[in-house]
Amino acid sequence: MTTPTFPAATILGYPRIGPNRELKKAVEAFWRGASSAESAEADAFALRRANRARLVELGLGATDSSIPEASSYYDHVLDTAVAVGAVPTRFQSLVGQDGSVDLSAYSTIARGAGEDAPLEMTKWFDSNYHYLVPEIGPDTVFAPSDRRRLAEFQEALADGYRTRPAFVGPVTFLALAKPTDDAPEGFRPLDRLADLVPVYATLIAELAEAGAEWVQLDEPALVTDSLPDSREALLTAAETTYRALAAASPRPSLFVAAPYGDLGEALPVLAGTGVEAIGIDLVRGATPSEAHRAALGAVTVVAGVIDGHNIWRGDLGAALAAAEELVPLAAAVAVSPSTSLLHVPHTVDVETELDAELRSWLAFADEKVGQVVTLARGLRDGRDAIATELDDAAAALQRRADAPGVRVPAIRERVAALTDDDANRGDVAARIAAQEAALGLDLLPTTTIGSFPQTGDIRKTRAAHARGDISDADYEQAMRDEIARVIDLQEELGLDVLVHGEPERNDMVQYFAEHLDGFAVTQHGWVQSYGSRATRPSILWGDVSRPAPITVAWSTYAASLTDKPVKGMLTGPVTILAWSFVRDDQPLGDTALQVALALRDEISDLEAAGIGIVQVDEPALRELLPLRRADQPAYLDWSVRSFRVATSGAADATQIHTHLCYSEFAQVIDAIDALGADVTSIEAARSRMEVVDDVAASGFSRAVGPGVYDIHSPRVPSVQEVTGLIERALDGVPATRLWINPDCGLKTRGYEETTASLRNLVAATRAVREELAAGA
Ligand code: GLN
Ligand code: ZN
């Protein structure tokens, strides 16, 4: 077999939703029944074709396998699951005779249908992308099944491109899977590796036969040590897998990519298996140590030297140096971004409203493609060949360091003066007593997470206001009308702690970014969050401060309409950082404290205006958790401290809530406890209340609201189902500390299902209250 050479410049993946969110529009129209599957497929094909053409225009080779074939209708983990036949039993009937999973079946697995819950969704490594969790049991039948990737490769070939089909690698696929419900105690999906690898071998053999010269297998599981499987088990699995795949024939050359961190001792293991190329993340990870270098002489190292996860133009000279350092060590060196470009928007070019100076500091996906192409040229022809590009990047970096607003002395002095007292609310018992006296709530208080459905009208009104088409006064009135409707509805439903519904917020982070100094917002900077959902992260470029109160007028207006308590609603410092593109020129912890002080002032203004409950959302707390255990304590330290600085100015009688979005509560339970919030709501429905066991096991002593229904799907849970979940929650949490709420905010839902679901939530709560009263 002659080994084709790896392209000098490549990317691991490209934004999938389209520059104008074409894919989102196409699949959502199909889901709504407004268009056919054929029409959605045609739009998706047009987007794939346009993306390939764009990448060639930006300097990648059309036929050298530098373009990854890595699109997805919803999620790349689900794509891999359907390719290997790992479809849960409840959806098996949707799979075609030949193993194919058409768009309708695929959508159902992703989103659920009727009583059939969709796959669980959770965060992809330390990003804000969510993947669908495969369910693997002892009886899961792996078989080469859906051939969408092959079809895409062939479609590209017909257009004159030889692309590089990408899959989630077998080790990562199993490491991220969860055992099926009927799996015996102690079973791990990774136990099934030997059955899975031959399926990959078949799929990639078919690709080789179709003309693929390279395939890409993403193995980020090999950079972490905080997955349920031990690192040792993962390394052994990697060794077995890649020895087997390398020995298979026919096959394309194998490129194993390991983004999001440092491979460490997994690097020599992989390099010794016979794979031809290995992608390493040199932004998060370090240059391979002396001990890990020996085996590199046999492989192409694909140096991930451009940050794929952030939008700064960065230090191009340093990136080149990092790649150059590998040249004497490896058989060949290629250049790529550190991760898939899935995490950044398409292009800076369309951001015409951003300050020109700020724009010159940025690089989105297309600009990063340009950067890797430039660096590949520099590696091949020497530094002089790209001197202009290096000088321009260095000059931009210098201008950024010196720009006004990047370092504001008054803000820095306030952060420097913080003491431990500023991060401490004092005695818990006193707080509980003061809050009981102030609020007088029923047992099992019901509430929501904050947002209510964002109807087309709300979005239109906000957009019209942003364009200047309607006056401030008209806009304000429209939002007030909406708040009044939402308050009325909550009263009618019988909820206990009300919210104003967040109609004025386009996004829980961007809204604050728009009202704080030190941030900029983009017009088109969409980034996929899950499925067809995208967010538009703000850019935190300078020192942060709050020029004026942000939420007080909306919350007090809502409170004026009801006798029930209304929760003020803020986004916490860690989440504001996690869901923005944050400056990379100082530690995150320093930036977090600046945000915390702005929030602290906001809470104090809310209290002064009579708001007695304030929720500070931190759904991203676990997302930023470093993938290596050794790095976690320092992170938890600064993240917890920033939350405490934000909330510790509150009086005893003010009840502080927080909300977190994920189910692996156990991982960060101590940190959640350390936040010191009086009430914590958390996602739980999709994992069927497993979190309650963690709460019980950890001795978590504060009030919790494990979500009793999944807001990620339009399914309405029955009263009986919610009752069951509440009863299940009561196994682990005493009634005096249990709150009843949905999993997350309702803004992506429609009113019909929201109203029905909340009605059932209240009815179920009342039923359980009666049971408790009868039992007592
Ligand atoms: N308060 C926010 C909302 O309800 C929380 C959303 C979230 O946790 N992602 O929309
Ligand atoms: Zn949430």
PDB file of C-alpha atoms in Angstrom, residues 250-505:
ATOM      1  CA  PRO A 250      -8.382  -2.334   2.292  1.00  0.00           C
ATOM      2  CA  ARG A 251      -8.372   0.916   4.160  1.00  0.00           C
ATOM      3  CA  PRO A 252      -7.682   4.615   3.699  1.00  0.00           C
ATOM      4  CA  SER A 253      -4.874   6.274   5.662  1.00  0.00           C
ATOM      5  CA  LEU A 254      -5.934   6.995   9.217  1.00  0.00           C
ATOM      6  CA  PHE A 255      -5.878  10.437  10.802  1.00  0.00           C
ATOM      7  CA  VAL A 256      -6.685  10.326  14.498  1.00  0.00           C
ATOM      8  CA  ALA A 257      -7.493  13.792  15.876  1.00  0.00           C
ATOM      9  CA  ALA A 258      -7.372  14.544  19.588  1.00  0.00           C
ATOM     10  CA  PRO A 259      -8.688  18.057  20.185  1.00  0.00           C
ATOM     11  CA  TYR A 260      -9.507  19.913  23.449  1.00  0.00           C
ATOM     12  CA  GLY A 261      -6.389  19.064  25.429  1.00  0.00           C
ATOM     13  CA  ASP A 262      -3.157  17.249  25.843  1.00  0.00           C
ATOM     14  CA  LEU A 263      -2.780  13.647  24.726  1.00  0.00           C
ATOM     15  CA  GLY A 264       0.087  13.149  27.149  1.00  0.00           C
ATOM     16  CA  GLU A 265       1.070   9.497  27.310  1.00  0.00           C
ATOM     17  CA  ALA A 266      -1.666   8.605  24.818  1.00  0.00           C
ATOM     18  CA  LEU A 267       0.468  10.171  22.077  1.00  0.00           C
ATOM     19  CA  PRO A 268       3.182   7.482  21.955  1.00  0.00           C
ATOM     20  CA  VAL A 269       0.501   4.828  22.334  1.00  0.00           C
ATOM     21  CA  LEU A 270      -1.352   6.076  19.248  1.00  0.00           C
ATOM     22  CA  ALA A 271       1.851   6.700  17.343  1.00  0.00           C
ATOM     23  CA  GLY A 272       2.862   3.083  17.869  1.00  0.00           C
ATOM     24  CA  THR A 273      -0.313   1.599  16.414  1.00  0.00           C
ATOM     25  CA  GLY A 274       0.390   2.146  12.746  1.00  0.00           C
ATOM     26  CA  VAL A 275      -1.988   5.065  12.127  1.00  0.00           C
ATOM     27  CA  GLU A 276      -0.544   7.518   9.629  1.00  0.00           C
ATOM     28  CA  ALA A 277      -1.399  10.896  11.193  1.00  0.00           C
ATOM     29  CA  ILE A 278      -2.214  12.235  14.632  1.00  0.00           C
ATOM     30  CA  GLY A 279      -3.782  15.614  15.380  1.00  0.00           C
ATOM     31  CA  ILE A 280      -2.651  17.247  18.599  1.00  0.00           C
ATOM     32  CA  ASP A 281      -4.036  20.338  20.290  1.00  0.00           C
ATOM     33  CA  LEU A 282      -1.155  22.705  20.913  1.00  0.00           C
ATOM     34  CA  VAL A 283      -3.372  25.518  22.157  1.00  0.00           C
ATOM     35  CA  ARG A 284      -4.717  23.628  25.180  1.00  0.00           C
ATOM     36  CA  GLY A 285      -1.976  21.024  25.270  1.00  0.00           C
ATOM     37  CA  ALA A 286       1.786  21.325  25.352  1.00  0.00           C
ATOM     38  CA  THR A 287       4.508  20.366  22.903  1.00  0.00           C
ATOM     39  CA  PRO A 288       5.070  16.634  23.430  1.00  0.00           C
ATOM     40  CA  SER A 289       7.531  16.003  26.216  1.00  0.00           C
ATOM     41  CA  GLU A 290      10.876  14.307  25.653  1.00  0.00           C
ATOM     42  CA  ALA A 291       9.399  11.060  26.947  1.00  0.00           C
ATOM     43  CA  HIS A 292       6.493  11.125  24.507  1.00  0.00           C
ATOM     44  CA  ARG A 293       8.388  12.026  21.362  1.00  0.00           C
ATOM     45  CA  ALA A 294      10.173   8.837  20.438  1.00  0.00           C
ATOM     46  CA  ALA A 295       7.404   7.269  18.378  1.00  0.00           C
ATOM     47  CA  LEU A 296       6.573  10.424  16.385  1.00  0.00           C
ATOM     48  CA  GLY A 297       9.130   9.669  13.672  1.00  0.00           C
ATOM     49  CA  ALA A 298       6.664   7.267  12.101  1.00  0.00           C
ATOM     50  CA  VAL A 299       3.688   9.612  11.819  1.00  0.00           C
ATOM     51  CA  THR A 300       2.528  12.897  10.420  1.00  0.00           C
ATOM     52  CA  VAL A 301       1.782  15.234  13.283  1.00  0.00           C
ATOM     53  CA  VAL A 302      -1.077  17.603  12.551  1.00  0.00           C
ATOM     54  CA  ALA A 303      -0.217  20.545  14.755  1.00  0.00           C
ATOM     55  CA  GLY A 304      -3.313  22.253  16.138  1.00  0.00           C
ATOM     56  CA  VAL A 305      -1.692  25.635  16.648  1.00  0.00           C
ATOM     57  CA  ILE A 306      -4.574  28.003  15.864  1.00  0.00           C
ATOM     58  CA  ASP A 307      -7.218  28.254  18.594  1.00  0.00           C
ATOM     59  CA  GLY A 308     -10.300  26.582  17.121  1.00  0.00           C
ATOM     60  CA  HIS A 309     -12.347  27.417  20.171  1.00  0.00           C
ATOM     61  CA  ASN A 310     -11.946  31.190  20.348  1.00  0.00           C
ATOM     62  CA  ILE A 311     -12.094  34.097  17.936  1.00  0.00           C
ATOM     63  CA  TRP A 312      -8.853  35.955  18.476  1.00  0.00           C
ATOM     64  CA  ARG A 313      -6.477  36.450  15.633  1.00  0.00           C
ATOM     65  CA  GLY A 314      -3.757  35.573  18.087  1.00  0.00           C
ATOM     66  CA  ASP A 315      -0.026  35.314  17.847  1.00  0.00           C
ATOM     67  CA  LEU A 316       0.693  33.877  14.425  1.00  0.00           C
ATOM     68  CA  GLY A 317       4.463  33.897  14.986  1.00  0.00           C
ATOM     69  CA  ALA A 318       4.116  31.813  18.131  1.00  0.00           C
ATOM     70  CA  ALA A 319       1.827  29.397  16.293  1.00  0.00           C
ATOM     71  CA  LEU A 320       4.419  28.957  13.576  1.00  0.00           C
ATOM     72  CA  ALA A 321       7.132  28.404  16.168  1.00  0.00           C
ATOM     73  CA  ALA A 322       5.037  25.704  17.856  1.00  0.00           C
ATOM     74  CA  ALA A 323       4.660  23.864  14.557  1.00  0.00           C
ATOM     75  CA  GLU A 324       8.331  24.356  13.667  1.00  0.00           C
ATOM     76  CA  GLU A 325       9.386  22.770  16.916  1.00  0.00           C
ATOM     77  CA  LEU A 326       7.796  19.501  15.799  1.00  0.00           C
ATOM     78  CA  VAL A 327       9.522  19.353  12.444  1.00  0.00           C
ATOM     79  CA  PRO A 328      12.655  17.527  13.653  1.00  0.00           C
ATOM     80  CA  LEU A 329      10.536  15.090  15.674  1.00  0.00           C
ATOM     81  CA  ALA A 330       7.890  13.868  13.263  1.00  0.00           C
ATOM     82  CA  ALA A 331       7.843  12.175   9.870  1.00  0.00           C
ATOM     83  CA  ALA A 332       5.954  15.219   8.632  1.00  0.00           C
ATOM     84  CA  VAL A 333       4.160  18.191  10.167  1.00  0.00           C
ATOM     85  CA  ALA A 334       0.864  19.650   8.951  1.00  0.00           C
ATOM     86  CA  VAL A 335      -1.020  22.611  10.430  1.00  0.00           C
ATOM     87  CA  SER A 336      -4.615  22.875  11.634  1.00  0.00           C
ATOM     88  CA  PRO A 337      -6.756  24.667  14.173  1.00  0.00           C
ATOM     89  CA  SER A 338      -6.678  23.035  17.612  1.00  0.00           C
ATOM     90  CA  THR A 339     -10.317  21.878  17.409  1.00  0.00           C
ATOM     91  CA  SER A 340     -13.110  21.752  14.862  1.00  0.00           C
ATOM     92  CA  LEU A 341     -14.186  25.239  13.778  1.00  0.00           C
ATOM     93  CA  LEU A 342     -17.689  24.220  14.796  1.00  0.00           C
ATOM     94  CA  HIS A 343     -17.174  26.465  17.832  1.00  0.00           C
ATOM     95  CA  VAL A 344     -16.663  29.728  15.947  1.00  0.00           C
ATOM     96  CA  PRO A 345     -18.801  31.728  13.507  1.00  0.00           C
ATOM     97  CA  HIS A 346     -18.162  31.779   9.763  1.00  0.00           C
ATOM     98  CA  THR A 347     -16.445  35.047   9.008  1.00  0.00           C
ATOM     99  CA  VAL A 348     -15.465  38.404  10.426  1.00  0.00           C
ATOM    100  CA  ASP A 349     -16.116  39.944   6.997  1.00  0.00           C
ATOM    101  CA  VAL A 350     -19.849  40.272   7.553  1.00  0.00           C
ATOM    102  CA  GLU A 351     -19.464  41.999  10.949  1.00  0.00           C
ATOM    103  CA  THR A 352     -19.691  45.446   9.466  1.00  0.00           C
ATOM    104  CA  GLU A 353     -21.019  47.003  12.649  1.00  0.00           C
ATOM    105  CA  LEU A 354     -18.125  45.930  14.833  1.00  0.00           C
ATOM    106  CA  ASP A 355     -15.571  48.552  15.627  1.00  0.00           C
ATOM    107  CA  ALA A 356     -12.907  48.337  12.907  1.00  0.00           C
ATOM    108  CA  GLU A 357     -10.098  48.197  15.426  1.00  0.00           C
ATOM    109  CA  LEU A 358     -11.710  45.300  17.315  1.00  0.00           C
ATOM    110  CA  ARG A 359     -12.339  43.548  14.015  1.00  0.00           C
ATOM    111  CA  SER A 360      -8.653  43.616  13.222  1.00  0.00           C
ATOM    112  CA  TRP A 361      -8.003  41.562  16.373  1.00  0.00           C
ATOM    113  CA  LEU A 362     -10.340  38.739  15.324  1.00  0.00           C
ATOM    114  CA  ALA A 363     -10.303  35.566  13.253  1.00  0.00           C
ATOM    115  CA  PHE A 364     -13.459  33.450  12.782  1.00  0.00           C
ATOM    116  CA  ALA A 365     -13.603  30.146  10.886  1.00  0.00           C
ATOM    117  CA  ASP A 366     -12.751  31.447   7.437  1.00  0.00           C
ATOM    118  CA  GLU A 367      -9.953  33.651   8.744  1.00  0.00           C
ATOM    119  CA  LYS A 368      -8.568  30.699  10.676  1.00  0.00           C
ATOM    120  CA  VAL A 369      -8.571  28.603   7.525  1.00  0.00           C
ATOM    121  CA  GLY A 370      -6.536  31.420   5.985  1.00  0.00           C
ATOM    122  CA  GLN A 371      -4.188  31.324   8.969  1.00  0.00           C
ATOM    123  CA  VAL A 372      -3.477  27.589   8.710  1.00  0.00           C
ATOM    124  CA  VAL A 373      -2.914  27.934   4.976  1.00  0.00           C
ATOM    125  CA  THR A 374      -0.454  30.764   5.675  1.00  0.00           C
ATOM    126  CA  LEU A 375       1.308  28.773   8.372  1.00  0.00           C
ATOM    127  CA  ALA A 376       1.630  25.754   6.090  1.00  0.00           C
ATOM    128  CA  ARG A 377       3.315  28.024   3.569  1.00  0.00           C
ATOM    129  CA  GLY A 378       5.607  29.361   6.302  1.00  0.00           C
ATOM    130  CA  LEU A 379       6.549  25.839   7.319  1.00  0.00           C
ATOM    131  CA  ARG A 380       7.318  24.861   3.765  1.00  0.00           C
ATOM    132  CA  ASP A 381       9.015  28.028   2.477  1.00  0.00           C
ATOM    133  CA  GLY A 382      10.352  29.561   5.660  1.00  0.00           C
ATOM    134  CA  ARG A 383       9.334  32.502   7.821  1.00  0.00           C
ATOM    135  CA  ASP A 384      10.346  35.081   5.232  1.00  0.00           C
ATOM    136  CA  ALA A 385       7.751  33.770   2.848  1.00  0.00           C
ATOM    137  CA  ILE A 386       4.991  34.882   5.214  1.00  0.00           C
ATOM    138  CA  ALA A 387       6.747  37.885   6.772  1.00  0.00           C
ATOM    139  CA  THR A 388       3.934  40.293   5.888  1.00  0.00           C
ATOM    140  CA  GLU A 389       1.262  38.101   7.487  1.00  0.00           C
ATOM    141  CA  LEU A 390       3.382  37.616  10.605  1.00  0.00           C
ATOM    142  CA  ASP A 391       4.063  41.351  10.906  1.00  0.00           C
ATOM    143  CA  ASP A 392       0.414  42.259  10.440  1.00  0.00           C
ATOM    144  CA  ALA A 393      -0.685  39.794  13.100  1.00  0.00           C
ATOM    145  CA  ALA A 394       1.988  41.024  15.520  1.00  0.00           C
ATOM    146  CA  ALA A 395       0.985  44.641  14.948  1.00  0.00           C
ATOM    147  CA  ALA A 396      -2.686  43.843  15.604  1.00  0.00           C
ATOM    148  CA  LEU A 397      -1.747  42.078  18.809  1.00  0.00           C
ATOM    149  CA  GLN A 398       0.239  45.096  19.965  1.00  0.00           C
ATOM    150  CA  ARG A 399      -2.562  47.536  19.148  1.00  0.00           C
ATOM    151  CA  ARG A 400      -4.951  45.321  21.081  1.00  0.00           C
ATOM    152  CA  ALA A 401      -2.724  45.361  24.175  1.00  0.00           C
ATOM    153  CA  ASP A 402      -2.556  49.155  24.110  1.00  0.00           C
ATOM    154  CA  ALA A 403      -6.181  49.914  23.235  1.00  0.00           C
ATOM    155  CA  PRO A 404      -8.317  52.063  25.566  1.00  0.00           C
ATOM    156  CA  GLY A 405     -10.768  49.990  27.642  1.00  0.00           C
ATOM    157  CA  VAL A 406      -8.616  46.880  27.664  1.00  0.00           C
ATOM    158  CA  ARG A 407      -7.198  47.808  31.073  1.00  0.00           C
ATOM    159  CA  VAL A 408      -9.225  50.231  33.214  1.00  0.00           C
ATOM    160  CA  PRO A 409      -7.445  51.171  36.475  1.00  0.00           C
ATOM    161  CA  ALA A 410     -10.604  51.815  38.547  1.00  0.00           C
ATOM    162  CA  ILE A 411     -11.983  48.340  37.760  1.00  0.00           C
ATOM    163  CA  ARG A 412      -8.664  46.675  38.512  1.00  0.00           C
ATOM    164  CA  GLU A 413      -8.400  48.470  41.860  1.00  0.00           C
ATOM    165  CA  ARG A 414     -11.852  47.323  42.916  1.00  0.00           C
ATOM    166  CA  VAL A 415     -11.005  43.697  42.107  1.00  0.00           C
ATOM    167  CA  ALA A 416      -7.681  43.961  43.917  1.00  0.00           C
ATOM    168  CA  ALA A 417      -9.421  45.270  47.065  1.00  0.00           C
ATOM    169  CA  LEU A 418     -11.775  42.245  47.404  1.00  0.00           C
ATOM    170  CA  THR A 419     -11.480  40.328  50.682  1.00  0.00           C
ATOM    171  CA  ASP A 420     -12.777  36.953  51.880  1.00  0.00           C
ATOM    172  CA  ASP A 421     -15.649  38.758  53.585  1.00  0.00           C
ATOM    173  CA  ASP A 422     -16.839  39.899  50.198  1.00  0.00           C
ATOM    174  CA  ALA A 423     -17.206  36.238  49.224  1.00  0.00           C
ATOM    175  CA  ASN A 424     -19.099  35.096  52.319  1.00  0.00           C
ATOM    176  CA  ARG A 425     -22.801  35.361  53.127  1.00  0.00           C
ATOM    177  CA  GLY A 426     -22.516  34.180  56.699  1.00  0.00           C
ATOM    178  CA  ASP A 427     -24.679  31.820  58.733  1.00  0.00           C
ATOM    179  CA  VAL A 428     -26.934  29.453  56.747  1.00  0.00           C
ATOM    180  CA  ALA A 429     -29.467  28.833  59.545  1.00  0.00           C
ATOM    181  CA  ALA A 430     -30.016  32.557  59.960  1.00  0.00           C
ATOM    182  CA  ARG A 431     -30.615  32.868  56.238  1.00  0.00           C
ATOM    183  CA  ILE A 432     -33.122  30.012  56.154  1.00  0.00           C
ATOM    184  CA  ALA A 433     -35.078  31.533  59.038  1.00  0.00           C
ATOM    185  CA  ALA A 434     -35.044  35.009  57.533  1.00  0.00           C
ATOM    186  CA  GLN A 435     -36.194  33.694  54.162  1.00  0.00           C
ATOM    187  CA  GLU A 436     -38.982  31.589  55.646  1.00  0.00           C
ATOM    188  CA  ALA A 437     -40.248  34.618  57.495  1.00  0.00           C
ATOM    189  CA  ALA A 438     -40.006  36.811  54.425  1.00  0.00           C
ATOM    190  CA  LEU A 439     -41.454  34.420  51.840  1.00  0.00           C
ATOM    191  CA  GLY A 440     -43.761  31.959  53.669  1.00  0.00           C
ATOM    192  CA  LEU A 441     -43.843  29.434  50.825  1.00  0.00           C
ATOM    193  CA  ASP A 442     -45.788  26.135  50.671  1.00  0.00           C
ATOM    194  CA  LEU A 443     -44.052  22.793  50.845  1.00  0.00           C
ATOM    195  CA  LEU A 444     -42.700  21.804  47.391  1.00  0.00           C
ATOM    196  CA  PRO A 445     -42.736  25.315  45.943  1.00  0.00           C
ATOM    197  CA  THR A 446     -43.310  25.400  42.194  1.00  0.00           C
ATOM    198  CA  THR A 447     -41.421  27.708  39.909  1.00  0.00           C
ATOM    199  CA  THR A 448     -39.862  27.937  36.460  1.00  0.00           C
ATOM    200  CA  ILE A 449     -36.300  28.553  35.392  1.00  0.00           C
ATOM    201  CA  GLY A 450     -36.903  32.037  34.066  1.00  0.00           C
ATOM    202  CA  SER A 451     -37.750  32.370  30.418  1.00  0.00           C
ATOM    203  CA  PHE A 452     -41.185  31.824  28.900  1.00  0.00           C
ATOM    204  CA  PRO A 453     -41.702  30.985  25.213  1.00  0.00           C
ATOM    205  CA  GLN A 454     -40.218  33.546  22.900  1.00  0.00           C
ATOM    206  CA  THR A 455     -42.965  33.893  20.344  1.00  0.00           C
ATOM    207  CA  GLY A 456     -42.449  35.124  16.814  1.00  0.00           C
ATOM    208  CA  ASP A 457     -44.048  38.405  17.892  1.00  0.00           C
ATOM    209  CA  ILE A 458     -41.554  38.924  20.679  1.00  0.00           C
ATOM    210  CA  ARG A 459     -38.648  38.218  18.379  1.00  0.00           C
ATOM    211  CA  LYS A 460     -40.034  40.525  15.735  1.00  0.00           C
ATOM    212  CA  THR A 461     -40.562  43.316  18.215  1.00  0.00           C
ATOM    213  CA  ARG A 462     -37.047  42.965  19.578  1.00  0.00           C
ATOM    214  CA  ALA A 463     -35.582  42.898  16.088  1.00  0.00           C
ATOM    215  CA  ALA A 464     -37.619  45.924  15.027  1.00  0.00           C
ATOM    216  CA  HIS A 465     -36.388  47.797  18.074  1.00  0.00           C
ATOM    217  CA  ALA A 466     -32.791  46.789  17.381  1.00  0.00           C
ATOM    218  CA  ARG A 467     -33.170  48.129  13.834  1.00  0.00           C
ATOM    219  CA  GLY A 468     -34.645  51.348  15.167  1.00  0.00           C
ATOM    220  CA  ASP A 469     -37.999  50.666  13.485  1.00  0.00           C
ATOM    221  CA  ILE A 470     -39.989  51.090  16.669  1.00  0.00           C
ATOM    222  CA  SER A 471     -39.452  53.651  19.416  1.00  0.00           C
ATOM    223  CA  ASP A 472     -38.042  52.860  22.837  1.00  0.00           C
ATOM    224  CA  ALA A 473     -41.411  53.656  24.354  1.00  0.00           C
ATOM    225  CA  ASP A 474     -43.319  51.305  22.028  1.00  0.00           C
ATOM    226  CA  TYR A 475     -40.789  48.571  22.598  1.00  0.00           C
ATOM    227  CA  GLU A 476     -40.983  48.982  26.340  1.00  0.00           C
ATOM    228  CA  GLN A 477     -44.767  48.832  26.227  1.00  0.00           C
ATOM    229  CA  ALA A 478     -44.703  45.663  24.123  1.00  0.00           C
ATOM    230  CA  MET A 479     -42.363  43.970  26.588  1.00  0.00           C
ATOM    231  CA  ARG A 480     -44.471  45.113  29.535  1.00  0.00           C
ATOM    232  CA  ASP A 481     -47.561  43.701  27.874  1.00  0.00           C
ATOM    233  CA  GLU A 482     -45.753  40.412  27.451  1.00  0.00           C
ATOM    234  CA  ILE A 483     -44.613  40.410  31.077  1.00  0.00           C
ATOM    235  CA  ALA A 484     -48.192  41.054  32.166  1.00  0.00           C
ATOM    236  CA  ARG A 485     -49.403  38.112  30.069  1.00  0.00           C
ATOM    237  CA  VAL A 486     -46.750  35.837  31.535  1.00  0.00           C
ATOM    238  CA  ILE A 487     -47.566  36.894  35.084  1.00  0.00           C
ATOM    239  CA  ASP A 488     -51.285  36.305  34.444  1.00  0.00           C
ATOM    240  CA  LEU A 489     -50.586  32.884  33.023  1.00  0.00           C
ATOM    241  CA  GLN A 490     -48.444  31.874  36.002  1.00  0.00           C
ATOM    242  CA  GLU A 491     -51.156  33.079  38.379  1.00  0.00           C
ATOM    243  CA  GLU A 492     -53.734  31.122  36.467  1.00  0.00           C
ATOM    244  CA  LEU A 493     -51.551  28.006  36.491  1.00  0.00           C
ATOM    245  CA  GLY A 494     -51.033  28.358  40.218  1.00  0.00           C
ATOM    246  CA  LEU A 495     -47.243  28.531  40.284  1.00  0.00           C
ATOM    247  CA  ASP A 496     -45.758  29.766  43.558  1.00  0.00           C
ATOM    248  CA  VAL A 497     -42.660  31.747  42.636  1.00  0.00           C
ATOM    249  CA  LEU A 498     -43.141  33.728  39.472  1.00  0.00           C
ATOM    250  CA  VAL A 499     -40.766  35.072  36.873  1.00  0.00           C
ATOM    251  CA  HIS A 500     -41.088  37.964  34.450  1.00  0.00           C
ATOM    252  CA  GLY A 501     -40.337  35.609  31.545  1.00  0.00           C
ATOM    253  CA  GLU A 502     -37.265  37.313  30.041  1.00  0.00           C
ATOM    254  CA  PRO A 503     -38.981  38.570  26.855  1.00  0.00           C
ATOM    255  CA  GLU A 504     -36.455  41.407  26.602  1.00  0.00           C
ATOM    256  CA  ARG A 505     -33.558  38.953  26.390  1.00  0.00           C
TER     257      ARG A 505
END
